[in-house]
XYZ file of C-alpha atoms in Angstrom:
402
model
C 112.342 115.711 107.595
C 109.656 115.002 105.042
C 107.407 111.898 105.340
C 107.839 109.507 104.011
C 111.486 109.291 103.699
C 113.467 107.993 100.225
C 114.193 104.307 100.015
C 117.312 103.358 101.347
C 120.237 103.424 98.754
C 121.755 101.432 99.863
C 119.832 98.207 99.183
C 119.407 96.771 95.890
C 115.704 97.084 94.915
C 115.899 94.960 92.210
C 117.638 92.084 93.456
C 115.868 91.411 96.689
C 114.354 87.656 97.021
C 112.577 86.398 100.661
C 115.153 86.359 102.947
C 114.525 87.778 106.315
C 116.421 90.802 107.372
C 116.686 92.020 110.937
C 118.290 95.547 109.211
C 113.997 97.195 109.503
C 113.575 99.438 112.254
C 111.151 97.513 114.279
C 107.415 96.161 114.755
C 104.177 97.414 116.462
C 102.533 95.267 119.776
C 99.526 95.688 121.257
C 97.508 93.197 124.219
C 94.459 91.957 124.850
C 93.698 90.864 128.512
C 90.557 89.139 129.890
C 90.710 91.534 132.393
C 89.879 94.589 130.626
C 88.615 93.203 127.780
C 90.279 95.533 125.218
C 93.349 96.034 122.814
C 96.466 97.928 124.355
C 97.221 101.007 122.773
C 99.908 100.229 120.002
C 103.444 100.566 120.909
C 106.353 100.478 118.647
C 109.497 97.671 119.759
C 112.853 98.102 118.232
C 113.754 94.921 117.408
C 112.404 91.488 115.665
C 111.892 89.340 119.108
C 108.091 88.826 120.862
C 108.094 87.836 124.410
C 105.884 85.036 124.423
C 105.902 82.541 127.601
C 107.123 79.099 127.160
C 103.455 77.702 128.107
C 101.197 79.940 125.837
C 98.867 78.275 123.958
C 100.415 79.702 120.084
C 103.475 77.742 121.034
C 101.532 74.675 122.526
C 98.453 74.462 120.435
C 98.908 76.485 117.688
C 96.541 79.219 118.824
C 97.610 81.958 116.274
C 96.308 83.307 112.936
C 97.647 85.627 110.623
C 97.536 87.650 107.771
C 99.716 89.119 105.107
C 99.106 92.406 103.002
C 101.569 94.865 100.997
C 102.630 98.751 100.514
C 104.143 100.453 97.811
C 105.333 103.614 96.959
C 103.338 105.792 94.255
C 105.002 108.365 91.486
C 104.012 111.100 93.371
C 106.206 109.361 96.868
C 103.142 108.519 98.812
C 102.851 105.054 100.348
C 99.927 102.925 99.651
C 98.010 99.680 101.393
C 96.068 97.872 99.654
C 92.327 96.829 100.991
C 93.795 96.764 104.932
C 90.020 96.777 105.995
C 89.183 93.543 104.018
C 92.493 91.878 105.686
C 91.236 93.452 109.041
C 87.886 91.724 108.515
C 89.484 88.660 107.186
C 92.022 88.348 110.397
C 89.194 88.940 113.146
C 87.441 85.960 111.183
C 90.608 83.602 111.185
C 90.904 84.581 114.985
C 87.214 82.902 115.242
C 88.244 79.972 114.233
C 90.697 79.386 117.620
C 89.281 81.381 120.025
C 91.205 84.403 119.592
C 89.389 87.737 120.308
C 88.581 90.084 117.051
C 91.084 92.952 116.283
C 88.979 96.217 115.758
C 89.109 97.852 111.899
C 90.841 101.038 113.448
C 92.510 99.360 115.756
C 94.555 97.128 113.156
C 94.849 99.994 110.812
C 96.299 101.820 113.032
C 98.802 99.220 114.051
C 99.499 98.430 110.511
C 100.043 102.109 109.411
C 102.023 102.720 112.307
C 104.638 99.906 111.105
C 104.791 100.822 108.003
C 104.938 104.771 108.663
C 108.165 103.801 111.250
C 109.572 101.744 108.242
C 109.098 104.030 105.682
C 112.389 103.876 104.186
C 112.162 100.006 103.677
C 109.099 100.544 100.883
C 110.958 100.453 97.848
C 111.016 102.980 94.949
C 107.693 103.154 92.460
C 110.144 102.493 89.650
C 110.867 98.857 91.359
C 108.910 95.789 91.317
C 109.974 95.353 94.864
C 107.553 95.269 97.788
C 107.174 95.937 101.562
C 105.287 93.086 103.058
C 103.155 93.092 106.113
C 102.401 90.554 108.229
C 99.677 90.866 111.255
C 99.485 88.200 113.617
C 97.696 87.442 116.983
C 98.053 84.699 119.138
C 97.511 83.609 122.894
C 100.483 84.923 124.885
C 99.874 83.582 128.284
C 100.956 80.629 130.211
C 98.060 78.702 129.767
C 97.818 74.727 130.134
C 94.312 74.102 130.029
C 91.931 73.836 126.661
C 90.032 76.963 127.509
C 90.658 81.127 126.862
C 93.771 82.272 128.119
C 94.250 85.527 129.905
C 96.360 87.629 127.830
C 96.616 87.861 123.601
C 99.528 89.668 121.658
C 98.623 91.249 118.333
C 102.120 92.027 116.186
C 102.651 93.845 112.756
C 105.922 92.985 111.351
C 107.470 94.008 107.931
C 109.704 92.968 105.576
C 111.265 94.600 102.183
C 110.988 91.627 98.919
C 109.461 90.392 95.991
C 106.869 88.110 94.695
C 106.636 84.813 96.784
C 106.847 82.578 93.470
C 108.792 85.062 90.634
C 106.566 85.991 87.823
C 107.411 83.251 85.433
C 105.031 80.330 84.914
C 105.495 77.247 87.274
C 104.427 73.526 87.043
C 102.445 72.393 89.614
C 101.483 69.069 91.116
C 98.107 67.683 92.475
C 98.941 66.747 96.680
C 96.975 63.639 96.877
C 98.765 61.836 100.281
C 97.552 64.544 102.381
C 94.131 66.778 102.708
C 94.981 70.373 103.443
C 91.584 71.084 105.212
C 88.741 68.897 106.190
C 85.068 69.899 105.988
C 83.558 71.965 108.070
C 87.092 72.518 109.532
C 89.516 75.344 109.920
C 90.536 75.224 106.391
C 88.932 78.561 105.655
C 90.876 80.233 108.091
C 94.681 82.097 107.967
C 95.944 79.930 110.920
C 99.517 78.025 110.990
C 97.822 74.798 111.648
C 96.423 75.018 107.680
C 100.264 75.467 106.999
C 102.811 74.075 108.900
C 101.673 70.812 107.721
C 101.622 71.127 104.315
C 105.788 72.084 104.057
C 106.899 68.322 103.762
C 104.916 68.243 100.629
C 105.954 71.838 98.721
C 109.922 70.372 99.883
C 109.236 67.173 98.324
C 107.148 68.437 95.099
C 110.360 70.699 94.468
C 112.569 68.148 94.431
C 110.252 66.772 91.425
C 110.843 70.072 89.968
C 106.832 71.595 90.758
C 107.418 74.720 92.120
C 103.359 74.889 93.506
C 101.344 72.258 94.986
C 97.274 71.890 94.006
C 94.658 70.600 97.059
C 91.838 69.392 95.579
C 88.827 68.825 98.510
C 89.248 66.244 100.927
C 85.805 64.671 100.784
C 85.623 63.220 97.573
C 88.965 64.593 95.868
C 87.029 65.552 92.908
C 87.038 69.616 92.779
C 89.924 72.011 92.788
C 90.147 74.157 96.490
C 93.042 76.017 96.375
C 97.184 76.192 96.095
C 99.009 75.352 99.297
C 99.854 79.285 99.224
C 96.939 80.918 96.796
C 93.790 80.727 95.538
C 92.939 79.169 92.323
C 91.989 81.279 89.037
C 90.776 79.425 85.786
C 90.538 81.436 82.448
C 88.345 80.009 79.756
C 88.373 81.953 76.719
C 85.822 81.795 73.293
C 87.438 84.638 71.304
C 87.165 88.182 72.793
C 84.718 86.525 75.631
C 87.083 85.970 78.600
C 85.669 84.035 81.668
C 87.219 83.517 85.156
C 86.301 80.987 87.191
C 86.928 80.459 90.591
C 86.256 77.986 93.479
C 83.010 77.975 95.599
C 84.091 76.330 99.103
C 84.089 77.192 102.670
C 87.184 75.095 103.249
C 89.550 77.678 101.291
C 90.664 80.846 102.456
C 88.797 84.002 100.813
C 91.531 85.252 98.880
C 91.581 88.950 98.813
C 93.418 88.843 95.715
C 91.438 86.825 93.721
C 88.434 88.599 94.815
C 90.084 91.973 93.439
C 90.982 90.082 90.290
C 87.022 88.820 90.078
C 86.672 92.937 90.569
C 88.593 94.209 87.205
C 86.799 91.107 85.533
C 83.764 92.585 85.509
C 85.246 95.883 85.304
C 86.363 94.872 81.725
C 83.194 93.070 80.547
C 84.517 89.645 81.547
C 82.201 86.788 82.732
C 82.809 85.751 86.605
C 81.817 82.659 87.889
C 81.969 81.341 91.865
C 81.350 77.807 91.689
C 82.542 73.998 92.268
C 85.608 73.233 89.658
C 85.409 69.343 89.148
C 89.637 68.454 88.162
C 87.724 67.310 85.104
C 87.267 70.923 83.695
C 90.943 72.342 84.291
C 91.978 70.404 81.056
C 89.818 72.587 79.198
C 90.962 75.774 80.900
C 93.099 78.540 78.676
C 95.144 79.393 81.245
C 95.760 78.673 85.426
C 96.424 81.267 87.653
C 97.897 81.423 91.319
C 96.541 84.803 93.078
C 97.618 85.789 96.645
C 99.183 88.307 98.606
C 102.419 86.956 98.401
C 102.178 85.437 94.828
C 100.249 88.395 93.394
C 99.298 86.700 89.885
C 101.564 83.618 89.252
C 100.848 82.004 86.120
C 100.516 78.304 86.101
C 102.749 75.997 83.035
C 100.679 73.383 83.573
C 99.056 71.151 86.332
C 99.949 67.253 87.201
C 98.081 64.732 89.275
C 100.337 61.846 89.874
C 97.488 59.182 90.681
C 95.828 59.434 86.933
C 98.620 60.768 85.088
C 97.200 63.514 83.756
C 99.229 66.648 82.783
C 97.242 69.862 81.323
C 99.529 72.544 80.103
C 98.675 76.001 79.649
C 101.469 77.520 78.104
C 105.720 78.423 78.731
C 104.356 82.063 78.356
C 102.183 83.926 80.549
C 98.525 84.474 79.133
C 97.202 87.639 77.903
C 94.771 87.309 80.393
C 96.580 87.297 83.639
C 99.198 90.107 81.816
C 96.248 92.345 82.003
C 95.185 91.425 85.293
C 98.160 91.511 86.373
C 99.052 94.792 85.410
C 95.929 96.186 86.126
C 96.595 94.835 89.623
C 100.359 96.883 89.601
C 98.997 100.193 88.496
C 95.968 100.347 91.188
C 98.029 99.224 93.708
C 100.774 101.376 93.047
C 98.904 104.372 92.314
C 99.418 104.656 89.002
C 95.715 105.170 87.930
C 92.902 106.600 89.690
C 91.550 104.110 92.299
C 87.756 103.564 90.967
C 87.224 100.961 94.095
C 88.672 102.485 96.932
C 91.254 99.980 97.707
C 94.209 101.874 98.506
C 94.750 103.726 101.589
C 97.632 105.926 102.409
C 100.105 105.939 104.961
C 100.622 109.372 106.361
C 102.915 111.522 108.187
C 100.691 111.434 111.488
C 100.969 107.307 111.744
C 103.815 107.543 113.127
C 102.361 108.305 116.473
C 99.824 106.611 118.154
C 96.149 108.386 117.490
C 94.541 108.666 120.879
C 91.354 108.969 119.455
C 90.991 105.935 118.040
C 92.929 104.151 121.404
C 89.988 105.971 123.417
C 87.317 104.873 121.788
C 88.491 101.545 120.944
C 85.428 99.471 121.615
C 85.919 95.910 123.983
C 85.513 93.493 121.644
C 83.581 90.562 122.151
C 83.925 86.633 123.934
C 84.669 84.475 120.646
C 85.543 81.280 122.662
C 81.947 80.143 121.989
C 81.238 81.926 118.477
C 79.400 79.735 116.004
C 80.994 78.405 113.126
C 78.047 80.121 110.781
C 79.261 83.838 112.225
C 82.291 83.067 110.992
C 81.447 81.456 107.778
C 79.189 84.732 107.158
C 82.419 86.858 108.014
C 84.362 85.130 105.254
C 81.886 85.434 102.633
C 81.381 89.020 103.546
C 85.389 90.055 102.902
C 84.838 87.704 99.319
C 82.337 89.560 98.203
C 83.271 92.867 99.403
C 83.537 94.871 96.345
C 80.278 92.958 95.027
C 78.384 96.012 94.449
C 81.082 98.896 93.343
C 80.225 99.905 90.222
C 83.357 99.093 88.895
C 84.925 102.512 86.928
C 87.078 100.989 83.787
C 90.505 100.190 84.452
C 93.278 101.965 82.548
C 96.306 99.216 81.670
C 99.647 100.301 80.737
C 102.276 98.204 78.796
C 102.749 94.484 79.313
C 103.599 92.488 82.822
């Protein structure tokens, strides 16, 4: 049989939402052990369940990070990732932040491809806006009861066929101001649940308003933007044909991959970019708001509240010309319908399927991170949102409207 296989027909491409389907064929495991002090070579399990004792520290203390990245399927039938090294990079920094060991680049590329090469017929057709997500996580595994490293660590790829976290239509959203998301010098620039979990009460109850996103502005003085409670935060000033993005400048956000690909094309197309503080004073005077993540992709924003004040800026029913050629920009590179002028895409290949012993053999042992300090991984963070810093960026062909 040739690789990769057709999407299944016999799932609706264009219909599919979030929901979780157990239908895939399977995941990818591997372990890390004190004892040996390196990553298990991947193996493949055919079925959605993890056996994780009752005591580990994930269940107990929320030792865990993840991450979340996408594949598609191109016109010419090859399946694409987009920047896995950066969400390799940006994984083995969230581990940092609770003592989890770092995954290896070729280690978690090879899991990833291997998960996606096994579940090949779940990536959807190039002609549909649908999606196969990924989603790497690691977490202590052991039974563990004391505050200190456990012995054993599971690293999982799952996937899942769907869509866009948020649609593609513009949302309200709503300023959270009963409850900080991250506090300084916390975890808050880290993937881990504890960031997340939390914050679920208030995306239910902002719903029930009718906001469909939720705005965290930064917990010391509550005076700059940070991020959304699921993506990072994209202004768009414009002065006639002179676009300018701005984005925040905080090490208690995540560094969105996304956004730093959108910050990419920016300057790709002669746009200004700016990394900086964003005092909730300046978004009134923003052209449009953009949501940017994994999941989201480019959501645009109809307009932002904050309850205490009573301030409403609106940016628009429509989405913005802007973020339509972002956005589409975005599609066609990532679904290799232009030449790839940064080297973001990889591709998934017949020989993923199996395990490369190569790369298991010279896996390197990865180092103690129970005592890292915080500025190694601070310096890992800024070093995946600034990756593409010094491309030179080739122009980026757009076709059509998003």
């Amino acid at each position: 049989m040739a690789f990769p296989p057709s999407p299944l027909d016999t799932i609706n491409w264009n219909t599919l939402g979030l929901s979780i389907t157990d239908a895939v064929n399977g995941h990818v495991e591997s372990t890390y052990t004190l004892s040996t002090g390196v990553w298990s070579t991947p193996r493949f399990v055919s079925d959605p369940f993890l056996r994780v004792h009752g005591l580990s520290p994930a269940l107990n203390y929320g030792q865990q990070a993840y991450e979340g990245l996408k594949a598609h399927r191109s016109p010419t039938n090859s399946i694409l990732l987009f920047r896995p090294a950066d969400h390799a990079a940006r994984l083995s920094a969230s581990a940092a932040y609770v003592s989890i060991p770092p995954i290896p680049e070729a280690h978690f590329l090879q899991c990833v491809k291997m998960a996606v090469a096994r579940n090949a017929e779940w990536v959807a057709p190039h002609t549909s806006e649908a999606l196969l997500y990924i989603r790497p996580l690691v977490f202590g595994s052991s039974g563990h009861l004391a505050l200190t490293a456990p012995t054993e660590f599971t690293f999982a790829v799952f996937v899942q066929p769907g869509t866009t976290y948020h649609g593609v239509q513009p949302l309200p959203a709503v300023v959270v101001e009963d409850f900080d998301r991250a506090a300084p010098r916390g975890t808050g620039g880290g993937k881990v649940g504890g960031n997340y979990a939390p914050v679920i009460r208030w995306t239910d109850r902002a719903r029930t308003q009718g906001y469909g996103v939720t705005l965290h502005l930064d917990a010391q003085t509550r005076t700059c933007v940070e991020e959304f409670s699921t993506s990072g935060f994209i202004g768009v000033r414009k002065a006639g044909e002179h676009v300018t993005l701005v984005v925040p400048d905080s090490k208690n956000i995540v560094a969105s991959i996304t956004s730093d690909s959108c910050l990419a094309l920016a300057e790709s197309f002669g746009w200004t970019v700016e990394r900086r503080e964003i005092p909730w004073s300046e978004c009134k005077f923003f052209d449009e708001v953009v949501a940017v993540g994994t999941a989201a992709s480019l959501l645009p924003i109809r307009s932002l509240h904050r309850p205490s004040t009573g301030e409403t800026f609106y940016y628009g029913a429509e989405t913005g010309d802007v973020t339509v050629k972002l956005g589409t920009a975005m599609r066609n590179l990532m679904r290799g319908k232009v030449a790839d002028g940064f080297g973001w895409t990889v591709e998934v290949k017949e020989e993923d399927l199996l395990v490369d012993e190569a790369v298991a053999a010279q896996a390197p042992a990865v180092e103690d991170v129970s005592e890292r300090p915080a500025e190694v991984v601070e310096e890992k963070m800024n070093g995946v949102e600034h990756t593409n810093g010094s491309v030179d960026s080739k122009e980026i062909e757009v076709e059509g409207k998003a």
